[in-house]
Tab-separated table of C-alpha atoms in Angstrom:
chain	number	residue	atom	x	y	z
A	1	MET	CA	20.592	24.421	-19.631
A	2	SER	CA	17.616	22.047	-19.780
A	3	LEU	CA	14.239	21.122	-18.322
A	4	ALA	CA	12.836	17.634	-17.716
A	5	GLU	CA	9.424	16.432	-16.562
A	6	VAL	CA	8.858	13.110	-14.801
A	7	TRP	CA	5.741	11.571	-13.256
A	8	GLY	CA	5.805	10.464	-9.633
A	9	VAL	CA	3.134	9.509	-7.095
A	10	VAL	CA	2.556	10.288	-3.422
A	11	THR	CA	-0.041	8.728	-1.139
A	12	THR	CA	-2.595	10.742	0.798
A	13	GLY	CA	-4.795	8.635	3.026
A	14	VAL	CA	-5.233	5.352	1.167
A	15	ALA	CA	-5.203	6.933	-2.287
A	16	GLY	CA	-2.368	8.001	-4.530
A	17	VAL	CA	-1.982	11.414	-6.155
A	18	MET	CA	0.010	12.001	-9.325
A	19	VAL	CA	2.854	14.494	-8.963
A	20	LYS	CA	4.681	16.062	-11.894
A	21	VAL	CA	8.352	16.442	-10.999
A	22	GLU	CA	9.947	19.248	-13.014
A	23	VAL	CA	13.731	19.556	-12.909
A	24	ASP	CA	15.385	22.698	-14.251
A	25	VAL	CA	19.172	22.768	-14.582
A	26	ALA	CA	20.455	26.301	-15.172
A	27	GLN	CA	23.714	28.208	-15.039
A	28	GLY	CA	24.625	29.690	-11.688
A	29	LEU	CA	26.163	28.805	-8.368
A	30	PRO	CA	25.760	25.076	-7.609
A	31	SER	CA	22.646	24.615	-5.489
A	32	VAL	CA	19.559	22.436	-5.223
A	33	GLY	CA	16.141	23.805	-4.321
A	34	VAL	CA	12.881	21.883	-3.916
A	35	ILE	CA	9.613	23.804	-4.228
A	36	GLY	CA	5.979	22.721	-4.038
A	37	LEU	CA	5.142	22.166	-0.333
A	38	ALA	CA	7.692	19.389	0.102
A	39	GLY	CA	7.919	17.777	3.527
A	40	ALA	CA	11.201	17.011	5.250
A	41	SER	CA	11.494	13.523	3.748
A	42	VAL	CA	10.894	14.898	0.239
A	43	THR	CA	13.353	17.762	0.697
A	44	GLU	CA	16.001	15.277	1.816
A	45	ALA	CA	15.501	13.364	-1.443
A	46	ARG	CA	17.845	15.799	-3.216
A	47	TRP	CA	20.770	14.557	-1.118
A	48	ARG	CA	19.847	10.905	-1.542
A	49	ALA	CA	19.558	11.440	-5.294
A	50	ARG	CA	22.875	13.296	-5.434
A	51	SER	CA	24.773	10.565	-3.583
A	52	ALA	CA	23.073	7.784	-5.553
A	53	ILE	CA	23.883	9.378	-8.915
A	54	GLY	CA	27.502	9.970	-7.938
A	55	ASN	CA	28.043	6.501	-6.487
A	56	ILE	CA	26.888	4.697	-9.652
A	57	GLY	CA	29.321	6.653	-11.809
A	58	ALA	CA	26.858	9.117	-13.333
A	59	THR	CA	27.336	12.889	-13.193
A	60	TRP	CA	25.614	15.296	-10.835
A	61	PRO	CA	25.694	18.713	-12.532
A	62	ALA	CA	27.607	21.592	-10.965
A	63	ALA	CA	24.765	24.012	-11.661
A	64	ARG	CA	21.711	25.607	-10.113
A	65	ILE	CA	19.026	22.925	-9.921
A	66	THR	CA	15.387	23.727	-9.210
A	67	ILE	CA	13.000	20.852	-8.536
A	68	GLY	CA	9.315	21.725	-8.768
A	69	LEU	CA	6.559	19.434	-7.511
A	70	SER	CA	3.130	19.965	-9.048
A	71	PRO	CA	0.389	20.412	-7.877
A	72	ALA	CA	2.265	22.976	-5.824
A	73	ASP	CA	-0.525	23.417	-3.253
A	74	LEU	CA	-0.541	19.730	-2.242
A	75	PRO	CA	1.638	18.896	0.784
A	76	LYS	CA	3.922	15.988	-0.062
A	77	SER	CA	5.663	13.519	2.218
A	78	GLY	CA	7.319	10.126	2.019
A	79	THR	CA	10.226	8.790	-0.003
A	80	SER	CA	8.454	7.631	-3.166
A	81	LEU	CA	9.600	10.765	-5.038
A	82	ASP	CA	13.302	9.900	-4.685
A	83	LEU	CA	13.355	7.973	-7.949
A	84	PRO	CA	11.525	10.523	-10.153
A	85	ILE	CA	13.736	13.325	-8.800
A	86	ALA	CA	16.898	11.399	-9.701
A	87	VAL	CA	15.528	10.468	-13.130
A	88	GLY	CA	14.569	14.098	-13.730
A	89	VAL	CA	18.119	15.275	-13.018
A	90	LEU	CA	19.539	12.599	-15.320
A	91	ALA	CA	17.109	13.543	-18.095
A	92	ALA	CA	17.717	17.281	-17.720
A	93	THR	CA	21.456	16.724	-18.134
A	94	GLY	CA	21.056	14.412	-21.129
A	95	GLN	CA	22.236	11.250	-19.396
A	96	VAL	CA	18.971	9.455	-20.227
A	97	PRO	CA	16.714	10.217	-23.212
A	98	GLY	CA	13.658	12.313	-22.469
A	99	SER	CA	11.586	10.266	-24.911
A	100	ALA	CA	11.881	7.269	-22.576
A	101	LEU	CA	9.987	9.128	-19.840
A	102	ARG	CA	6.682	9.322	-21.684
A	103	ASP	CA	3.746	7.307	-20.384
A	104	ILE	CA	5.629	6.018	-17.335
A	105	ALA	CA	5.587	6.881	-13.632
A	106	PHE	CA	8.461	6.282	-11.216
A	107	ILE	CA	8.014	5.150	-7.611
A	108	GLY	CA	10.806	4.252	-5.205
A	109	GLU	CA	13.215	5.251	-2.463
A	110	LEU	CA	16.915	5.626	-3.203
A	111	GLY	CA	19.791	4.396	-1.096
A	112	LEU	CA	23.020	6.361	-1.069
A	113	ASP	CA	24.669	3.511	-2.989
A	114	GLY	CA	22.132	3.800	-5.811
A	115	SER	CA	19.909	0.922	-4.728
A	116	VAL	CA	16.150	1.287	-5.208
A	117	ARG	CA	14.315	0.337	-2.033
A	118	GLU	CA	10.725	-0.675	-1.450
A	119	VAL	CA	8.163	1.861	-0.274
A	120	ASP	CA	4.935	1.517	1.684
A	121	GLY	CA	1.792	2.287	-0.265
A	122	ALA	CA	3.290	1.271	-3.632
A	123	LEU	CA	0.091	-0.518	-4.619
A	124	ALA	CA	-2.084	2.544	-3.952
A	125	ALA	CA	0.405	4.679	-5.875
A	126	ALA	CA	0.414	2.311	-8.856
A	127	ILE	CA	-3.395	2.209	-8.907
A	128	ALA	CA	-3.455	6.020	-8.994
A	129	ALA	CA	-0.995	6.067	-11.901
A	130	HIS	CA	-3.085	3.547	-13.825
A	131	ARG	CA	-6.287	5.530	-13.255
A	132	HIS	CA	-4.490	8.650	-14.453
A	133	GLY	CA	-3.881	6.938	-17.780
A	134	VAL	CA	-0.212	6.082	-17.341
A	135	GLY	CA	0.593	2.836	-19.124
A	136	SER	CA	3.711	1.798	-17.166
A	137	VAL	CA	5.149	2.162	-13.684
A	138	CYS	CA	8.771	1.736	-12.675
A	139	ILE	CA	8.989	0.406	-9.128
A	140	PRO	CA	11.443	-1.391	-6.832
A	141	SER	CA	11.741	-5.112	-7.456
A	142	ALA	CA	10.531	-5.783	-3.905
A	143	ASN	CA	7.151	-4.177	-4.664
A	144	ALA	CA	6.661	-5.873	-8.034
A	145	ARG	CA	4.735	-8.899	-6.777
A	146	GLN	CA	1.959	-6.737	-5.350
A	147	VAL	CA	1.731	-4.233	-8.180
A	148	ARG	CA	1.867	-6.684	-11.087
A	149	VAL	CA	-1.746	-7.806	-10.562
A	150	ILE	CA	-3.265	-4.463	-11.611
A	151	PRO	CA	-5.093	-5.249	-14.868
A	152	GLY	CA	-3.690	-3.468	-17.923
A	153	LEU	CA	-0.666	-1.925	-16.197
A	154	ARG	CA	2.895	-2.637	-17.360
A	155	VAL	CA	5.247	-2.982	-14.398
A	156	VAL	CA	8.991	-2.394	-14.764
A	157	ALA	CA	10.849	-3.803	-11.753
A	158	ILE	CA	14.177	-2.085	-11.020
A	159	ARG	CA	17.005	-3.250	-8.749
A	160	ASP	CA	19.087	-0.068	-8.659
A	161	LEU	CA	19.556	3.278	-10.370
A	162	ALA	CA	22.322	2.000	-12.666
A	163	HIS	CA	19.958	-0.714	-13.887
A	164	LEU	CA	17.274	1.896	-14.552
A	165	ILE	CA	19.660	4.062	-16.592
A	166	ARG	CA	20.544	1.121	-18.829
A	167	VAL	CA	16.852	0.324	-19.269
A	168	LEU	CA	15.961	3.908	-20.224
A	169	ARG	CA	18.841	4.023	-22.689
A	170	GLY	CA	17.646	0.786	-24.260
A	171	GLU	CA	20.912	-0.994	-23.483
A	172	VAL	CA	19.251	-3.910	-21.687
A	173	GLU	CA	15.937	-5.681	-21.975
A	174	VAL	CA	13.813	-5.464	-18.870
A	175	ALA	CA	11.480	-8.247	-17.839
A	176	SER	CA	8.295	-6.197	-17.606
A	177	LEU	CA	5.265	-7.682	-15.894
A	178	GLN	CA	2.001	-7.023	-17.691
A	179	GLY	CA	-1.014	-6.773	-15.414
A	180	ALA	CA	-3.400	-9.655	-15.991
A	181	ASP	CA	-7.069	-9.274	-16.687
A	182	GLU	CA	-9.414	-9.805	-13.772
A	183	THR	CA	-10.069	-13.475	-14.448
A	184	GLY	CA	-6.421	-14.307	-15.043
A	185	ALA	CA	-5.295	-12.342	-12.019
A	186	GLU	CA	-7.738	-14.163	-9.773
A	187	ARG	CA	-6.616	-17.516	-11.138
A	188	ASN	CA	-2.901	-16.790	-10.683
A	189	LEU	CA	-3.343	-15.318	-7.249
A	190	GLY	CA	-5.457	-18.251	-6.218
A	191	ASP	CA	-2.469	-20.483	-6.929
A	192	GLU	CA	-0.207	-18.284	-4.798
A	193	CYS	CA	-2.533	-17.814	-1.837
A	194	SER	CA	-4.873	-20.781	-1.895
A	195	ALA	CA	-4.713	-21.489	1.836
A	196	ARG	CA	-8.116	-21.425	3.466
A	197	HIS	CA	-6.892	-19.113	6.158
A	198	ALA	CA	-7.019	-15.429	6.987
A	199	GLY	CA	-4.530	-14.003	4.525
A	200	VAL	CA	-1.584	-16.310	5.235
A	201	PRO	CA	0.610	-18.126	2.699
A	202	SER	CA	0.092	-21.789	1.891
A	203	GLY	CA	1.820	-24.141	4.283
A	204	ASP	CA	1.307	-22.029	7.415
A	205	MET	CA	-0.518	-23.922	10.153
A	206	GLN	CA	-3.535	-21.835	11.116
A	207	PRO	CA	-6.837	-22.551	12.865
A	208	ASP	CA	-9.586	-23.804	10.575
A	209	PHE	CA	-13.360	-23.927	10.980
A	210	SER	CA	-13.369	-27.631	10.089
A	211	GLU	CA	-11.438	-28.386	13.287
A	212	ILE	CA	-14.383	-27.418	15.511
A	213	ARG	CA	-16.032	-30.329	17.304
A	214	GLY	CA	-19.435	-29.899	18.877
A	215	HIS	CA	-21.004	-26.433	19.221
A	216	PRO	CA	-23.648	-27.171	16.548
A	217	PHE	CA	-25.762	-24.082	17.260
A	218	ALA	CA	-22.752	-21.750	17.489
A	219	ARG	CA	-21.345	-23.163	14.257
A	220	PHE	CA	-24.664	-22.687	12.491
A	221	GLY	CA	-24.876	-19.123	13.783
A	222	LEU	CA	-21.407	-18.274	12.468
A	223	GLU	CA	-22.234	-19.847	9.111
A	224	VAL	CA	-25.255	-17.527	8.876
A	225	VAL	CA	-23.027	-14.591	9.853
A	226	ALA	CA	-20.497	-15.486	7.145
A	227	ALA	CA	-23.153	-16.018	4.483
A	228	GLY	CA	-25.015	-12.784	5.170
A	229	GLY	CA	-22.179	-10.505	6.257
A	230	HIS	CA	-23.795	-9.893	9.645
A	231	HIS	CA	-22.348	-8.780	12.961
A	232	CYS	CA	-22.392	-11.216	15.854
A	233	SER	CA	-22.196	-11.084	19.646
A	234	MET	CA	-21.210	-14.218	21.569
A	235	VAL	CA	-22.014	-14.409	25.276
A	236	GLY	CA	-21.079	-17.220	27.625
A	237	PRO	CA	-18.914	-18.276	30.567
A	238	PRO	CA	-15.117	-18.409	30.179
A	239	GLY	CA	-13.708	-21.453	28.430
A	240	VAL	CA	-16.740	-22.506	26.388
A	241	GLY	CA	-15.030	-21.709	23.057
A	242	LYS	CA	-16.113	-18.196	22.063
A	243	SER	CA	-12.618	-17.046	21.079
A	244	MET	CA	-11.891	-20.368	19.401
A	245	LEU	CA	-14.969	-19.999	17.216
A	246	ALA	CA	-14.310	-16.349	16.363
A	247	ASN	CA	-10.694	-16.985	15.362
A	248	ARG	CA	-11.867	-19.577	12.834
A	249	LEU	CA	-14.628	-17.485	11.271
A	250	PRO	CA	-12.438	-15.980	8.474
A	251	THR	CA	-11.636	-19.444	7.135
A	252	ILE	CA	-15.210	-19.980	5.881
A	253	LEU	CA	-15.421	-16.609	4.150
A	254	PRO	CA	-14.941	-16.620	0.349
A	255	ASP	CA	-11.799	-15.385	-1.381
A	256	LEU	CA	-11.675	-11.649	-1.986
A	257	PRO	CA	-12.521	-10.483	-5.538
A	258	ILE	CA	-9.637	-8.827	-7.357
A	259	ASP	CA	-10.921	-5.262	-6.859
A	260	ILE	CA	-11.510	-5.798	-3.134
A	261	ALA	CA	-8.173	-7.609	-2.792
A	262	LEU	CA	-6.381	-4.583	-4.249
A	263	GLU	CA	-8.141	-2.288	-1.781
A	264	VAL	CA	-7.428	-4.502	1.242
A	265	THR	CA	-3.786	-4.961	0.243
A	266	ALA	CA	-3.361	-1.208	-0.185
A	267	LEU	CA	-4.686	-0.642	3.341
A	268	ALA	CA	-2.490	-3.326	4.899
A	269	SER	CA	0.562	-2.127	2.977
A	270	LEU	CA	-0.052	1.466	4.028
A	271	ALA	CA	-0.143	0.367	7.667
A	272	GLY	CA	3.065	-1.634	7.199
A	273	GLN	CA	1.334	-4.870	8.224
A	274	TRP	CA	1.629	-6.811	4.974
A	275	PRO	CA	5.133	-7.694	3.707
A	276	VAL	CA	5.478	-6.971	0.001
A	277	GLU	CA	6.889	-10.431	-0.709
A	278	ARG	CA	3.531	-11.964	0.222
A	279	GLY	CA	1.864	-10.434	-2.808
A	280	LEU	CA	-1.839	-9.671	-2.749
A	281	VAL	CA	-4.197	-10.290	0.169
A	282	ARG	CA	-6.536	-12.919	-1.221
A	283	ARG	CA	-8.137	-14.159	1.994
A	284	PRO	CA	-10.213	-12.083	4.450
A	285	LEU	CA	-8.079	-10.785	7.293
A	286	LEU	CA	-8.732	-11.155	11.008
A	287	GLN	CA	-8.085	-8.209	13.304
A	288	ALA	CA	-8.189	-8.973	17.030
A	289	PRO	CA	-6.950	-5.912	18.964
A	290	HIS	CA	-6.386	-6.160	22.708
A	291	HIS	CA	-8.971	-4.474	24.905
A	292	SER	CA	-6.332	-2.009	26.126
A	293	SER	CA	-5.866	-0.636	22.582
A	294	SER	CA	-6.377	3.097	22.215
A	295	PRO	CA	-9.233	4.579	20.156
A	296	ALA	CA	-6.656	5.714	17.587
A	297	ALA	CA	-5.439	2.124	17.152
A	298	ILE	CA	-9.011	0.907	16.688
A	299	LEU	CA	-10.445	3.710	14.564
A	300	GLY	CA	-7.350	5.024	12.774
A	301	THR	CA	-5.170	8.090	13.086
A	302	SER	CA	-2.754	10.185	11.069
A	303	LYS	CA	0.935	10.986	11.071
A	304	GLY	CA	1.240	14.478	9.719
A	305	ARG	CA	-0.837	14.363	6.533
A	306	GLN	CA	-0.465	10.605	6.147
A	307	SER	CA	-3.433	8.572	7.406
A	308	ILE	CA	-2.742	5.356	9.295
A	309	PRO	CA	-5.555	2.765	9.092
A	310	GLY	CA	-6.840	1.390	12.375
A	311	ALA	CA	-8.132	-2.090	13.130
A	312	LEU	CA	-11.524	-1.189	11.608
A	313	SER	CA	-10.019	-0.457	8.201
A	314	LEU	CA	-7.529	-3.321	8.369
A	315	ALA	CA	-10.512	-5.658	8.876
A	316	HIS	CA	-12.150	-4.318	5.694
A	317	HIS	CA	-14.134	-7.204	4.139
A	318	GLY	CA	-12.743	-9.399	6.899
A	319	VAL	CA	-13.409	-9.989	10.594
A	320	LEU	CA	-12.975	-7.543	13.477
A	321	PHE	CA	-12.910	-9.604	16.677
A	322	LEU	CA	-13.276	-7.665	19.934
A	323	ASP	CA	-12.524	-10.214	22.636
A	324	GLU	CA	-13.792	-9.097	26.048
A	325	ALA	CA	-15.697	-6.294	24.311
A	326	PRO	CA	-16.989	-4.615	27.522
A	327	GLU	CA	-13.370	-4.032	28.568
A	328	PHE	CA	-12.696	-1.731	25.597
A	329	SER	CA	-12.811	1.994	26.301
A	330	ARG	CA	-16.096	3.762	25.710
A	331	PRO	CA	-14.696	6.034	22.932
A	332	SER	CA	-13.511	2.933	21.060
A	333	LEU	CA	-16.900	1.232	21.275
A	334	GLU	CA	-18.869	4.386	20.500
A	335	GLY	CA	-16.629	4.958	17.488
A	336	LEU	CA	-17.916	1.733	15.934
A	337	ARG	CA	-21.434	3.076	15.431
A	338	GLN	CA	-20.995	5.086	12.245
A	339	PRO	CA	-18.605	2.677	10.444
A	340	MET	CA	-20.968	-0.240	11.127
A	341	GLU	CA	-23.727	1.662	9.338
A	342	SER	CA	-21.835	3.375	6.516
A	343	GLY	CA	-18.872	1.064	5.896
A	344	VAL	CA	-16.387	3.953	6.016
A	345	ILE	CA	-14.702	6.029	8.689
A	346	THR	CA	-13.502	9.606	8.284
A	347	VAL	CA	-10.362	10.458	10.242
A	348	MET	CA	-10.133	14.215	10.716
A	349	ARG	CA	-7.142	16.068	12.102
A	350	ALA	CA	-6.080	19.704	12.008
A	351	ALA	CA	-3.620	19.092	9.165
A	352	ALA	CA	-5.758	16.834	6.976
A	353	SER	CA	-8.663	14.416	6.806
A	354	ALA	CA	-9.162	11.108	5.041
A	355	THR	CA	-12.031	8.690	4.519
A	356	LEU	CA	-10.992	5.063	4.993
A	357	PRO	CA	-13.053	1.986	4.083
A	358	ALA	CA	-14.236	-0.029	7.086
A	359	ARG	CA	-16.787	-2.623	6.007
A	360	PHE	CA	-16.170	-5.538	8.357
């Protein structure tokens, strides 16, 4: 009957990879097949898309549907391909114009009622689409605040699938968000996150370096550490203020430049530790894991082929505070050697490997 091609994005490690979603609707017994090394969550997208399309009043074709994901040799997981699969079916059956799918990538998870839900790693996916030369991305409204700061990228925020259909048909005007240039983005984000604290919104009461009284030599030492990006070891009896000083160190670090802020936000979003409504991480983050934390929690691990950043990567261009450092396990401490020298850590597993930034 018809063939449609739609751009989607999946995340591998902390980077996004463009995926061409091809939907072929042909005569035959009604069935839906997904090919191209799709994981369980991607294979299940066909049922989410089918229910979503039916529940908004659109038509799911009674035909043989083949969904191809290219590159076919790349394992794919996650729910970000729900939206491009649904759009591909709608385009292949003529319910949305194919011309509207040019120069745009779709990212989002579908609810059975047709709602478009936020996804982790949307910022990394949008960056990958922009680097691939795609001019626009269609994403859930919940992810728009983070993604809109990418310079030169047009962001189309969508509430639900019915809204998207009307937008693609040209029936409604969509309030697109054009990515600002670097200077403008830094200025706007500075207004949103101007608190002199470790990545927290304005108004939150957090420790500040200016609150320290006494400790002149320790304060001077931490100022040198902050100015030069050095590592620091504090030794002293309990109760003298070591933890108090370390917790306030991020507040004298400068704001993150826009390119670093995008990278840090992508890491935090991938780990599920930065709510999308808080926008971009503009202040250096503080990571203070407990000494009982496992090496995987400190160094990073993977879930299937999806890498999960550890405390080292989450403290990228921020502060990693190891309170009671001798109490940490030896593998955790030994694992710090290479990242402290190179600024990256490579997490290798049988299924996949990924190199994560870790300059703290």
